[in-house]
């Protein structure tokens, strides 16, 4: 009878722990053992042992009343280390603050992670409206302004991978035809910015411009998001210029020289 390799068992435990941590979201910040077991297809005993280990290291916390787990402070300390080492996060802070003060809408810094756009930085305006754009949120790139700003200047294989994954229709304005998306990305290259007018969420408009690094490679996007009543088509010209200027200032701080 074959014996299970202890190293394989250890790696499996690590993988389970990572899957469990990644299962917590802004929409589901608290979970019971049974919830995690069902969602991930793991035995309750396995989840229970893993959670006990994670709790002992401060990565999760168990509410004694509800018996539900939530992420612990050790996660927060790690995220702080990541953010402090991401130059674009650090260099964009003051620029976003000035842009939000100037435009009066919420601004973000986003990066492409695998085939999703993930929000790295967010500065709220004085009259925010609840959007699905919290830090750490993953959204599809082909129907968000930040995602399209990155895709337009990305390698062709990345764009092809996004298309191959499928262009799901979220609203009547979502671009789901691959040829139309490719043509749209070429237009973004010419303009230097892009918009998303109710392409992902009804009633939500956004404008974005790319951010470059010292090699001239696009590494992120700067976007402004707001309700369609405030971000209207006649404001795009004035807003886009300020957004492009802000994105270029971040780029220059990242070593970009044009």
Coordinates of N, CA and C in Angstrom, one line a residue:
X1 N 0.9 -1.2 0.0 CA 0.0 0.0 0.0 C 0.9 1.2 0.0
X2 N 0.6 2.2 -0.9 CA 1.4 3.4 -1.0 C 1.2 4.3 0.2
X3 N 2.3 4.9 0.6 CA 2.2 5.8 1.8 C 2.1 7.2 1.2
X4 N 1.3 8.1 1.9 CA 1.2 9.4 1.5 C 2.4 10.2 1.9
X5 N 3.0 10.9 0.9 CA 4.2 11.7 1.2 C 3.8 12.9 2.2
X6 N 4.6 13.0 3.3 CA 4.3 14.0 4.3 C 4.4 15.4 3.6
X7 N 5.3 15.6 2.7 CA 5.5 16.9 2.0 C 4.3 17.2 1.2
X8 N 3.7 16.2 0.5 CA 2.4 16.5 -0.2 C 1.3 16.9 0.7
X9 N 1.2 16.2 1.8 CA 0.2 16.5 2.8 C 0.3 18.0 3.3
X10 N 1.6 18.4 3.6 CA 1.9 19.7 4.1 C 1.5 20.8 3.0
X11 N 1.8 20.5 1.8 CA 1.5 21.4 0.7 C 0.0 21.5 0.5
X12 N -0.7 20.4 0.7 CA -2.2 20.4 0.6 C -2.8 21.3 1.7
X13 N -2.2 21.2 2.9 CA -2.7 22.0 4.0 C -2.5 23.5 3.8
X14 N -1.4 23.8 3.2 CA -1.1 25.2 2.9 C -2.1 25.7 1.8
X15 N -2.3 24.9 0.8 CA -3.3 25.3 -0.2 C -4.7 25.5 0.3
X16 N -5.1 24.6 1.2 CA -6.4 24.7 1.8 C -6.5 26.0 2.6
X17 N -5.5 26.3 3.4 CA -5.4 27.6 4.2 C -5.6 28.8 3.3
X18 N -4.8 28.8 2.2 CA -4.9 29.9 1.3 C -6.3 30.1 0.6
X19 N -6.8 28.9 0.2 CA -8.2 29.0 -0.4 C -9.2 29.5 0.6
X20 N -9.1 29.1 1.9 CA -10.0 29.6 2.9 C -9.9 31.1 3.1
X21 N -8.7 31.6 3.2 CA -8.5 33.0 3.4 C -9.0 33.8 2.2
X22 N -8.8 33.3 1.0 CA -9.3 34.0 -0.2 C -10.8 33.9 -0.4
X23 N -11.5 33.0 0.4 CA -12.9 32.9 0.3 C -13.7 34.0 1.0
X24 N -13.0 34.8 1.9 CA -13.6 35.9 2.5 C -13.6 37.1 1.6
X25 N -14.7 37.8 1.5 CA -14.9 38.9 0.6 C -15.6 40.0 1.3
X26 N -15.7 41.2 0.7 CA -16.4 42.3 1.2 C -17.9 42.0 1.4
X27 N -18.4 41.1 0.4 CA -19.8 40.7 0.5 C -20.0 39.7 1.5
X28 N -19.0 38.9 1.8 CA -19.1 37.8 2.8 C -17.9 37.9 3.8
X29 N -17.9 38.9 4.7 CA -16.8 39.1 5.6 C -16.7 38.1 6.7
X30 N -17.8 37.4 7.0 CA -17.9 36.5 8.1 C -18.5 35.2 7.6
X31 N -17.9 34.1 8.1 CA -18.4 32.7 7.6 C -18.3 31.7 8.8
X32 N -19.2 30.8 8.7 CA -19.1 29.6 9.6 C -18.3 28.5 9.0
X33 N -17.9 27.6 9.8 CA -17.2 26.4 9.3 C -18.0 25.7 8.2
X34 N -19.3 25.5 8.4 CA -20.1 24.9 7.4 C -20.2 25.6 6.1
X35 N -20.2 26.9 6.2 CA -20.2 27.8 5.0 C -19.0 27.5 4.1
X36 N -17.8 27.6 4.8 CA -16.5 27.4 4.1 C -16.5 26.0 3.5
X37 N -16.9 25.0 4.3 CA -16.9 23.6 3.9 C -17.7 23.4 2.6
X38 N -18.9 24.0 2.6 CA -19.8 23.9 1.4 C -19.2 24.6 0.2
X39 N -18.7 25.8 0.4 CA -18.2 26.6 -0.7 C -17.0 26.0 -1.4
X40 N -16.1 25.5 -0.6 CA -14.8 25.0 -1.1 C -14.8 23.5 -1.3
X41 N -15.8 22.8 -0.9 CA -15.9 21.4 -1.0 C -14.9 20.6 -0.2
X42 N -14.6 21.2 1.0 CA -13.7 20.5 2.0 C -14.4 19.9 3.1
X43 N -13.9 18.9 3.7 CA -14.5 18.3 4.9 C -14.5 19.3 6.1
X44 N -15.6 19.2 6.9 CA -15.7 20.2 8.0 C -14.5 20.0 9.0
X45 N -14.0 18.8 9.1 CA -12.9 18.5 10.1 C -11.7 19.2 9.5
X46 N -11.5 19.2 8.2 CA -10.3 19.8 7.6 C -10.4 21.3 7.8
X47 N -11.5 21.9 7.5 CA -11.7 23.3 7.7 C -11.5 23.7 9.1
X48 N -12.1 22.9 10.1 CA -12.0 23.2 11.5 C -10.5 23.3 12.0
X49 N -9.8 22.3 11.5 CA -8.3 22.2 11.9 C -7.6 23.4 11.4
X50 N -7.8 23.7 10.1 CA -7.1 24.8 9.4 C -7.5 26.1 10.1
X51 N -8.7 26.3 10.4 CA -9.2 27.6 11.0 C -8.6 27.7 12.4
X52 N -8.4 26.7 13.1 CA -7.8 26.7 14.4 C -6.4 27.2 14.3
X53 N -5.7 26.7 13.3 CA -4.3 27.1 13.1 C -4.2 28.5 12.7
X54 N -5.0 28.9 11.8 CA -5.0 30.3 11.3 C -5.4 31.3 12.5
X55 N -6.3 30.9 13.3 CA -6.7 31.7 14.4 C -5.6 31.9 15.4
X56 N -4.8 30.8 15.6 CA -3.7 30.8 16.6 C -2.6 31.8 16.1
X57 N -2.5 32.1 14.8 CA -1.5 33.0 14.2 C -2.1 34.4 14.0
X58 N -3.4 34.6 14.3 CA -4.0 35.9 14.1 C -4.5 36.2 12.7
X59 N -4.6 35.1 11.9 CA -5.1 35.4 10.5 C -6.6 35.4 10.4
X60 N -7.2 34.7 11.4 CA -8.7 34.8 11.5 C -9.1 35.0 12.9
X61 N -10.3 35.4 13.1 CA -10.8 35.6 14.5 C -12.2 35.0 14.5
X62 N -12.5 34.3 15.6 CA -13.8 33.7 15.8 C -14.7 34.5 16.8
X63 N -15.8 34.9 16.3 CA -16.7 35.6 17.2 C -17.4 34.6 18.2
X64 N -17.2 34.8 19.4 CA -17.7 33.8 20.4 C -19.2 33.7 20.5
X65 N -19.9 34.8 20.0 CA -21.4 34.8 20.1 C -22.0 34.1 18.8
X66 N -21.5 34.6 17.7 CA -22.1 34.1 16.4 C -21.4 32.8 15.9
X67 N -20.2 32.5 16.5 CA -19.4 31.3 16.0 C -18.9 31.5 14.6
X68 N -19.0 32.7 14.1 CA -18.5 33.0 12.7 C -17.1 33.5 12.8
X69 N -16.4 33.2 11.7 CA -15.0 33.6 11.6 C -14.9 34.9 10.7
X70 N -13.9 35.7 10.9 CA -13.6 36.8 10.0 C -12.1 37.0 10.0
X71 N -11.6 37.7 9.0 CA -10.1 37.8 8.9 C -9.6 38.6 10.1
X72 N -8.4 38.2 10.5 CA -7.8 38.8 11.7 C -6.8 39.9 11.3
X73 N -6.2 40.5 12.3 CA -5.3 41.6 12.2 C -4.0 41.3 11.5
X74 N -3.6 40.0 11.5 CA -2.3 39.6 10.8 C -2.5 39.8 9.3
X75 N -3.7 39.7 8.8 CA -3.9 40.0 7.4 C -3.7 41.5 7.1
X76 N -4.2 42.3 8.0 CA -4.0 43.7 7.8 C -2.5 44.1 7.8
X77 N -1.8 43.5 8.7 CA -0.3 43.9 8.7 C 0.4 43.5 7.4
X78 N 0.0 42.3 6.9 CA 0.6 41.9 5.6 C 0.2 42.8 4.5
X79 N -1.1 43.2 4.4 CA -1.6 44.1 3.4 C -0.8 45.5 3.4
X80 N -0.5 45.9 4.7 CA 0.2 47.1 4.8 C 1.6 47.0 4.2
X81 N 2.3 45.8 4.4 CA 3.6 45.6 3.8 C 3.5 45.6 2.3
X82 N 2.5 45.0 1.8 CA 2.3 44.9 0.3 C 2.1 46.4 -0.2
X83 N 1.2 47.1 0.4 CA 0.9 48.5 -0.1 C 2.2 49.4 0.0
X84 N 2.9 49.2 1.1 CA 4.1 50.1 1.3 C 5.2 49.8 0.2
X85 N 5.1 48.6 -0.3 CA 6.1 48.2 -1.3 C 5.7 48.4 -2.8
X86 N 4.4 48.8 -2.9 CA 3.9 49.1 -4.3 C 4.0 50.6 -4.5
X87 N 5.0 50.9 -5.3 CA 5.3 52.3 -5.6 C 4.1 53.1 -6.1
X88 N 3.4 52.5 -7.0 CA 2.2 53.2 -7.6 C 1.2 53.5 -6.5
X89 N 1.1 52.7 -5.5 CA 0.2 53.0 -4.4 C 0.6 54.2 -3.6
X90 N 1.9 54.2 -3.3 CA 2.5 55.3 -2.5 C 2.5 56.6 -3.3
X91 N 3.0 56.6 -4.6 CA 3.2 57.8 -5.4 C 1.8 58.4 -5.8
X92 N 0.8 57.7 -5.8 CA -0.5 58.2 -6.3 C -1.4 58.9 -5.3
X93 N -1.1 58.7 -4.0 CA -1.9 59.1 -2.9 C -2.2 60.6 -3.0
X94 N -1.2 61.5 -3.0 CA -1.4 62.9 -3.0 C -2.1 63.4 -4.3
X95 N -1.7 62.7 -5.4 CA -2.3 63.1 -6.7 C -3.8 62.8 -6.8
X96 N -4.2 61.6 -6.3 CA -5.6 61.3 -6.2 C -6.4 62.3 -5.3
X97 N -5.8 62.7 -4.2 CA -6.4 63.6 -3.3 C -6.7 64.9 -4.0
X98 N -5.7 65.4 -4.8 CA -5.9 66.7 -5.5 C -6.9 66.5 -6.6
X99 N -6.9 65.4 -7.3 CA -7.9 65.2 -8.4 C -9.3 65.1 -7.9
X100 N -9.5 64.4 -6.8 CA -10.9 64.3 -6.2 C -11.3 65.7 -5.8
X101 N -10.4 66.5 -5.2 CA -10.8 67.8 -4.8 C -11.2 68.7 -6.0
X102 N -10.5 68.5 -7.1 CA -10.7 69.3 -8.3 C -12.0 68.9 -9.0
X103 N -12.2 67.6 -9.2 CA -13.3 67.1 -10.0 C -14.6 66.8 -9.1
X104 N -14.4 66.5 -7.9 CA -15.5 66.2 -7.0 C -16.1 64.9 -7.1
X105 N -15.4 63.9 -7.7 CA -15.8 62.5 -7.8 C -14.8 61.6 -7.2
X106 N -15.2 60.4 -6.9 CA -14.3 59.4 -6.4 C -13.3 58.9 -7.4
X107 N -12.0 58.7 -7.0 CA -10.9 58.3 -7.9 C -10.3 57.0 -7.4
X108 N -9.8 56.2 -8.4 CA -9.2 54.9 -8.1 C -7.9 54.8 -8.8
X109 N -7.0 53.9 -8.3 CA -5.9 53.3 -9.0 C -6.2 51.8 -9.1
X110 N -6.1 51.3 -10.3 CA -6.4 49.9 -10.5 C -5.2 49.2 -11.3
X111 N -5.1 47.9 -11.1 CA -4.1 47.1 -11.8 C -4.7 45.9 -12.3
X112 N -4.1 45.3 -13.3 CA -4.6 44.1 -13.9 C -3.9 42.9 -13.2
X113 N -4.7 42.0 -12.6 CA -4.2 40.8 -11.9 C -4.8 39.6 -12.6
X114 N -4.0 38.9 -13.3 CA -4.5 37.8 -14.2 C -5.4 38.4 -15.2
X115 N -6.7 38.0 -15.2 CA -7.6 38.6 -16.2 C -8.7 39.4 -15.5
X116 N -8.4 40.0 -14.3 CA -9.3 40.8 -13.6 C -8.7 42.2 -13.3
X117 N -9.5 43.2 -13.2 CA -9.0 44.5 -12.7 C -9.2 44.5 -11.2
X118 N -8.2 44.8 -10.4 CA -8.3 44.9 -9.0 C -8.0 46.3 -8.5
X119 N -8.9 46.8 -7.6 CA -8.7 48.2 -7.2 C -7.7 48.2 -6.0
X120 N -6.6 49.0 -6.3 CA -5.5 49.1 -5.3 C -5.7 50.3 -4.4
X121 N -6.2 51.4 -4.9 CA -6.3 52.6 -4.1 C -7.6 53.3 -4.4
X122 N -8.2 53.9 -3.4 CA -9.5 54.6 -3.6 C -9.5 55.8 -2.7
X123 N -9.9 56.9 -3.3 CA -10.1 58.2 -2.5 C -11.5 58.6 -2.8
X124 N -12.3 58.7 -1.7 CA -13.7 59.1 -1.8 C -13.9 60.6 -2.0
X125 N -15.0 61.0 -2.7 CA -15.3 62.4 -2.8 C -16.2 62.7 -1.6
X126 N -16.6 64.0 -1.5 CA -17.4 64.4 -0.3 C -18.9 63.9 -0.4
X127 N -19.3 63.5 -1.5 CA -20.7 63.0 -1.7 C -20.7 61.7 -2.4
X128 N -20.1 60.7 -1.8 CA -19.9 59.4 -2.4 C -21.2 58.7 -2.6
X129 N -21.3 57.8 -3.6 CA -22.4 56.9 -3.8 C -21.9 55.5 -3.8
X130 N -22.6 54.6 -3.2 CA -22.1 53.3 -3.0 C -21.9 52.5 -4.3
X131 N -20.7 52.3 -4.7 CA -20.4 51.5 -5.9 C -19.6 50.2 -5.5
X132 N -19.5 49.3 -6.4 CA -18.8 48.1 -6.2 C -17.3 48.3 -6.6
X133 N -16.7 49.3 -5.9 CA -15.3 49.6 -6.3 C -14.4 49.7 -5.0
X134 N -14.7 48.9 -4.0 CA -13.8 49.0 -2.8 C -12.4 48.4 -3.1
X135 N -11.5 48.8 -2.3 CA -10.1 48.3 -2.5 C -10.1 46.8 -2.4
X136 N -9.5 46.1 -3.3 CA -9.4 44.7 -3.4 C -10.5 44.1 -4.2
X137 N -11.4 44.8 -4.7 CA -12.5 44.3 -5.5 C -12.0 43.9 -6.9
X138 N -12.5 42.8 -7.4 CA -12.1 42.4 -8.7 C -13.3 42.6 -9.7
X139 N -13.0 43.2 -10.8 CA -14.0 43.4 -11.8 C -13.5 43.0 -13.2
X140 N -14.4 42.7 -14.1 CA -13.9 42.4 -15.5 C -13.3 43.6 -16.2
X141 N -12.2 43.5 -16.9 CA -11.5 44.6 -17.5 C -12.2 45.2 -18.8
X142 N -13.0 44.4 -19.5 CA -13.4 44.8 -20.8 C -14.6 45.8 -20.8
X143 N -15.3 45.9 -19.6 CA -16.4 46.8 -19.5 C -16.3 47.9 -18.4
X144 N -15.1 48.0 -17.8 CA -14.7 49.1 -16.9 C -13.7 50.0 -17.5
X145 N -13.8 51.3 -17.2 CA -12.9 52.2 -17.9 C -11.4 51.9 -17.5
X146 N -11.2 51.6 -16.2 CA -9.8 51.3 -15.8 C -9.3 50.1 -16.5
X147 N -10.1 49.0 -16.6 CA -9.7 47.8 -17.3 C -9.4 48.1 -18.8
X148 N -10.3 48.8 -19.4 CA -10.0 49.1 -20.9 C -8.8 50.0 -21.1
X149 N -8.6 50.9 -20.2 CA -7.4 51.7 -20.3 C -6.1 50.9 -20.2
X150 N -6.1 49.8 -19.4 CA -5.0 49.0 -19.3 C -4.9 48.0 -20.5
X151 N -6.0 47.4 -20.9 CA -6.0 46.5 -22.0 C -5.6 47.1 -23.3
X152 N -5.9 48.4 -23.5 CA -5.6 49.1 -24.8 C -4.1 49.2 -25.0
X153 N -3.3 49.1 -23.9 CA -1.9 49.3 -24.1 C -1.2 48.0 -23.6
X154 N -1.9 46.9 -23.5 CA -1.3 45.6 -23.0 C -0.9 44.8 -24.2
X155 N -0.2 43.7 -24.0 CA 0.2 42.8 -25.0 C -1.0 42.1 -25.6
X156 N -0.9 41.8 -26.9 CA -2.0 41.2 -27.6 C -2.5 39.9 -27.0
X157 N -1.6 39.1 -26.4 CA -2.0 37.8 -25.8 C -2.9 38.0 -24.6
X158 N -2.7 39.1 -23.9 CA -3.6 39.4 -22.7 C -5.0 39.8 -23.2
X159 N -5.1 40.6 -24.2 CA -6.4 40.9 -24.7 C -7.1 39.7 -25.3
X160 N -6.4 38.8 -26.0 CA -7.0 37.6 -26.5 C -7.4 36.7 -25.4
X161 N -6.7 36.6 -24.3 CA -7.1 35.8 -23.1 C -8.4 36.3 -22.5
X162 N -8.5 37.6 -22.4 CA -9.7 38.2 -21.8 C -10.9 37.9 -22.7
X163 N -10.7 38.0 -24.0 CA -11.8 37.7 -25.0 C -12.2 36.2 -24.9
X164 N -11.1 35.3 -24.8 CA -11.4 33.9 -24.8 C -12.1 33.5 -23.5
X165 N -11.9 34.2 -22.4 CA -12.6 33.9 -21.2 C -14.1 34.1 -21.3
X166 N -14.4 35.0 -22.2 CA -15.9 35.3 -22.5 C -16.2 36.8 -22.1
X167 N -17.0 37.4 -23.0 CA -17.4 38.8 -22.8 C -18.9 38.8 -22.3
X168 N -19.0 38.7 -21.0 CA -20.4 38.6 -20.4 C -21.1 39.9 -20.6
X169 N -22.4 39.9 -20.8 CA -23.2 41.1 -21.0 C -23.8 41.5 -19.6
X170 N -23.4 42.7 -19.1 CA -23.8 43.1 -17.8 C -25.0 44.1 -17.9
X171 N -24.9 45.0 -19.0 CA -25.9 46.0 -19.3 C -26.1 46.0 -20.8
X172 N -27.0 46.8 -21.2 CA -27.3 47.0 -22.7 C -26.1 47.6 -23.4
X173 N -25.2 48.3 -22.6 CA -24.1 49.0 -23.2 C -22.8 48.2 -23.2
X174 N -22.8 47.0 -22.6 CA -21.6 46.2 -22.5 C -21.1 45.7 -23.9
X175 N -19.9 45.9 -24.2 CA -19.3 45.4 -25.5 C -19.1 43.9 -25.4
X176 N -19.8 43.1 -26.1 CA -19.6 41.7 -26.1 C -19.1 41.1 -27.4
X177 N -19.0 41.9 -28.4 CA -18.4 41.5 -29.7 C -16.9 41.7 -29.7
X178 N -16.1 40.6 -29.9 CA -14.7 40.8 -29.9 C -14.1 41.8 -30.8
X179 N -14.7 41.9 -32.1 CA -14.2 42.8 -33.1 C -14.5 44.3 -32.6
X180 N -15.6 44.5 -32.1 CA -16.0 45.8 -31.6 C -15.0 46.2 -30.4
X181 N -14.7 45.3 -29.6 CA -13.8 45.5 -28.4 C -12.5 45.9 -29.0
X182 N -11.9 45.1 -29.9 CA -10.6 45.4 -30.5 C -10.6 46.8 -31.1
X183 N -11.6 47.2 -31.8 CA -11.7 48.5 -32.5 C -11.8 49.6 -31.4
X184 N -12.5 49.3 -30.3 CA -12.6 50.3 -29.2 C -11.3 50.5 -28.6
X185 N -10.5 49.4 -28.4 CA -9.2 49.5 -27.8 C -8.2 50.4 -28.6
X186 N -8.3 50.2 -29.9 CA -7.5 51.0 -30.8 C -7.9 52.5 -30.7
X187 N -9.1 52.8 -30.5 CA -9.6 54.2 -30.3 C -9.0 54.8 -29.0
X188 N -9.0 53.9 -28.0 CA -8.5 54.4 -26.7 C -7.0 54.7 -26.9
X189 N -6.2 53.9 -27.6 CA -4.8 54.2 -27.9 C -4.6 55.6 -28.5
X190 N -5.5 56.0 -29.4 CA -5.5 57.3 -30.1 C -5.8 58.4 -29.1
X191 N -6.9 58.2 -28.3 CA -7.3 59.3 -27.4 C -6.5 59.4 -26.1
X192 N -5.9 58.3 -25.7 CA -5.2 58.4 -24.4 C -6.0 58.3 -23.2
X193 N -7.3 58.0 -23.3 CA -8.2 57.8 -22.2 C -9.4 57.0 -22.7
X194 N -10.3 56.6 -21.8 CA -11.5 55.9 -22.1 C -12.6 56.1 -21.2
X195 N -13.8 55.8 -21.6 CA -15.0 56.0 -20.7 C -15.7 54.7 -20.6
X196 N -16.5 54.5 -19.6 CA -17.4 53.4 -19.5 C -18.7 54.0 -19.0
X197 N -19.6 54.2 -19.9 CA -20.9 54.8 -19.6 C -22.0 53.6 -19.4
X198 N -22.2 53.3 -18.2 CA -23.2 52.2 -17.9 C -22.9 50.9 -18.6
X199 N -21.6 50.6 -18.8 CA -21.2 49.3 -19.4 C -21.1 48.1 -18.4
X200 N -20.9 48.5 -17.1 CA -20.8 47.4 -16.1 C -22.0 47.5 -15.1
X201 N -22.4 48.7 -14.7 CA -23.5 48.9 -13.8 C -24.4 50.0 -14.3
X202 N -25.7 49.7 -14.3 CA -26.7 50.7 -14.7 C -26.5 52.0 -13.8
X203 N -26.5 53.1 -14.4 CA -26.4 54.4 -13.6 C -25.0 54.8 -13.2
X204 N -24.0 54.0 -13.6 CA -22.6 54.3 -13.2 C -21.8 54.6 -14.4
X205 N -21.1 55.8 -14.4 CA -20.2 56.2 -15.5 C -18.8 56.4 -14.9
X206 N -17.8 56.2 -15.7 CA -16.4 56.4 -15.3 C -15.5 56.8 -16.5
X207 N -14.4 57.4 -16.1 CA -13.4 57.8 -17.1 C -12.0 57.4 -16.6
X208 N -11.1 56.9 -17.4 CA -9.8 56.4 -17.0 C -8.7 56.7 -18.0
X209 N -7.5 56.8 -17.5 CA -6.3 56.9 -18.3 C -5.2 56.0 -17.8
X210 N -4.3 55.5 -18.7 CA -3.3 54.6 -18.3 C -2.1 55.2 -17.5
X211 N -1.5 54.4 -16.7 CA -0.3 54.8 -15.9 C 0.9 54.0 -16.4
X212 N 2.0 54.6 -16.7 CA 3.2 53.9 -17.3 C 4.3 53.8 -16.3
X213 N 5.2 52.9 -16.5 CA 6.4 52.8 -15.6 C 7.6 53.3 -16.4
X214 N 8.8 53.2 -15.9 CA 10.0 53.7 -16.5 C 10.4 53.1 -17.8
X215 N 9.8 51.9 -18.1 CA 10.1 51.2 -19.3 C 9.1 51.7 -20.4
X216 N 8.1 52.4 -20.0 CA 7.0 52.8 -21.0 C 5.9 51.8 -21.0
X217 N 5.9 50.8 -20.1 CA 4.9 49.8 -20.0 C 3.7 50.3 -19.1
X218 N 2.5 50.0 -19.6 CA 1.3 50.3 -18.8 C 1.3 49.3 -17.6
X219 N 1.2 49.9 -16.4 CA 1.2 49.1 -15.2 C -0.1 49.3 -14.4
X220 N -0.9 50.3 -14.7 CA -2.1 50.6 -13.9 C -2.9 51.6 -14.6
X221 N -4.0 51.9 -14.0 CA -4.9 52.9 -14.6 C -5.5 53.8 -13.5
X222 N -5.7 55.1 -13.8 CA -6.3 56.0 -12.9 C -7.7 56.3 -13.4
X223 N -8.7 56.1 -12.6 CA -10.1 56.3 -13.0 C -10.9 57.1 -12.0
X224 N -11.9 57.8 -12.6 CA -12.9 58.6 -11.8 C -14.2 58.0 -12.0
X225 N -15.0 57.7 -11.0 CA -16.2 57.0 -11.1 C -17.3 57.8 -10.3
X226 N -18.5 57.8 -10.9 CA -19.6 58.5 -10.3 C -20.9 58.2 -11.0
X227 N -22.0 58.7 -10.4 CA -23.3 58.4 -11.0 C -23.5 59.1 -12.3
X228 N -24.3 58.6 -13.2 CA -24.5 59.2 -14.5 C -25.0 60.6 -14.5
X229 N -25.7 60.9 -13.4 CA -26.3 62.3 -13.2 C -25.2 63.3 -13.1
X230 N -24.0 62.9 -12.5 CA -22.9 63.8 -12.3 C -21.8 63.7 -13.4
X231 N -21.5 62.5 -13.8 CA -20.5 62.3 -14.9 C -21.3 62.1 -16.2
X232 N -21.5 63.3 -16.9 CA -22.3 63.3 -18.1 C -21.3 63.5 -19.3
X233 N -21.9 63.2 -20.5 CA -21.0 63.2 -21.7 C -20.4 64.6 -21.9
X234 N -21.1 65.7 -21.6 CA -20.6 67.0 -21.9 C -19.4 67.4 -20.9
X235 N -19.3 66.6 -19.9 CA -18.2 66.8 -18.9 C -16.9 66.0 -19.3
X236 N -17.0 65.1 -20.2 CA -15.9 64.2 -20.5 C -14.7 64.9 -20.9
X237 N -14.8 65.9 -21.8 CA -13.6 66.6 -22.3 C -12.8 67.3 -21.1
X238 N -13.5 68.0 -20.2 CA -12.8 68.6 -19.1 C -12.3 67.6 -18.1
X239 N -13.1 66.6 -17.8 CA -12.7 65.6 -16.8 C -11.5 64.8 -17.3
X240 N -11.5 64.4 -18.6 CA -10.5 63.5 -19.2 C -9.2 64.2 -19.2
X241 N -9.1 65.5 -19.4 CA -7.8 66.2 -19.4 C -7.2 66.2 -18.0
X242 N -8.0 66.4 -17.0 CA -7.5 66.4 -15.7 C -7.0 64.9 -15.3
X243 N -7.8 63.9 -15.7 CA -7.4 62.6 -15.4 C -6.2 62.1 -16.1
X244 N -6.0 62.5 -17.4 CA -4.8 62.2 -18.1 C -3.6 62.9 -17.5
X245 N -3.8 64.1 -17.1 CA -2.7 64.9 -16.4 C -2.3 64.2 -15.1
X246 N -3.3 63.8 -14.4 CA -3.0 63.1 -13.1 C -2.3 61.8 -13.3
X247 N -2.8 61.0 -14.3 CA -2.2 59.7 -14.6 C -0.7 59.9 -15.1
X248 N -0.5 60.9 -15.8 CA 0.9 61.2 -16.3 C 1.8 61.6 -15.2
X249 N 1.2 62.3 -14.2 CA 2.1 62.7 -13.0 C 2.5 61.5 -12.2
X250 N 1.5 60.6 -12.1 CA 1.9 59.3 -11.4 C 2.9 58.6 -12.2
X251 N 2.8 58.5 -13.5 CA 3.7 57.9 -14.4 C 5.1 58.4 -14.3
X252 N 5.2 59.8 -14.2 CA 6.5 60.4 -14.1 C 7.1 60.1 -12.8
X253 N 6.3 60.0 -11.7 CA 6.9 59.6 -10.4 C 7.4 58.1 -10.5
X254 N 6.8 57.3 -11.4 CA 7.3 55.9 -11.6 C 8.4 55.8 -12.5
X255 N 9.0 57.0 -13.0 CA 10.1 57.0 -13.8 C 9.9 57.1 -15.3
X256 N 8.6 57.3 -15.7 CA 8.2 57.4 -17.1 C 8.7 58.8 -17.6
X257 N 9.3 58.7 -18.8 CA 9.9 59.9 -19.5 C 9.3 60.2 -20.9
X258 N 8.2 59.5 -21.2 CA 7.6 59.7 -22.5 C 8.2 59.0 -23.6

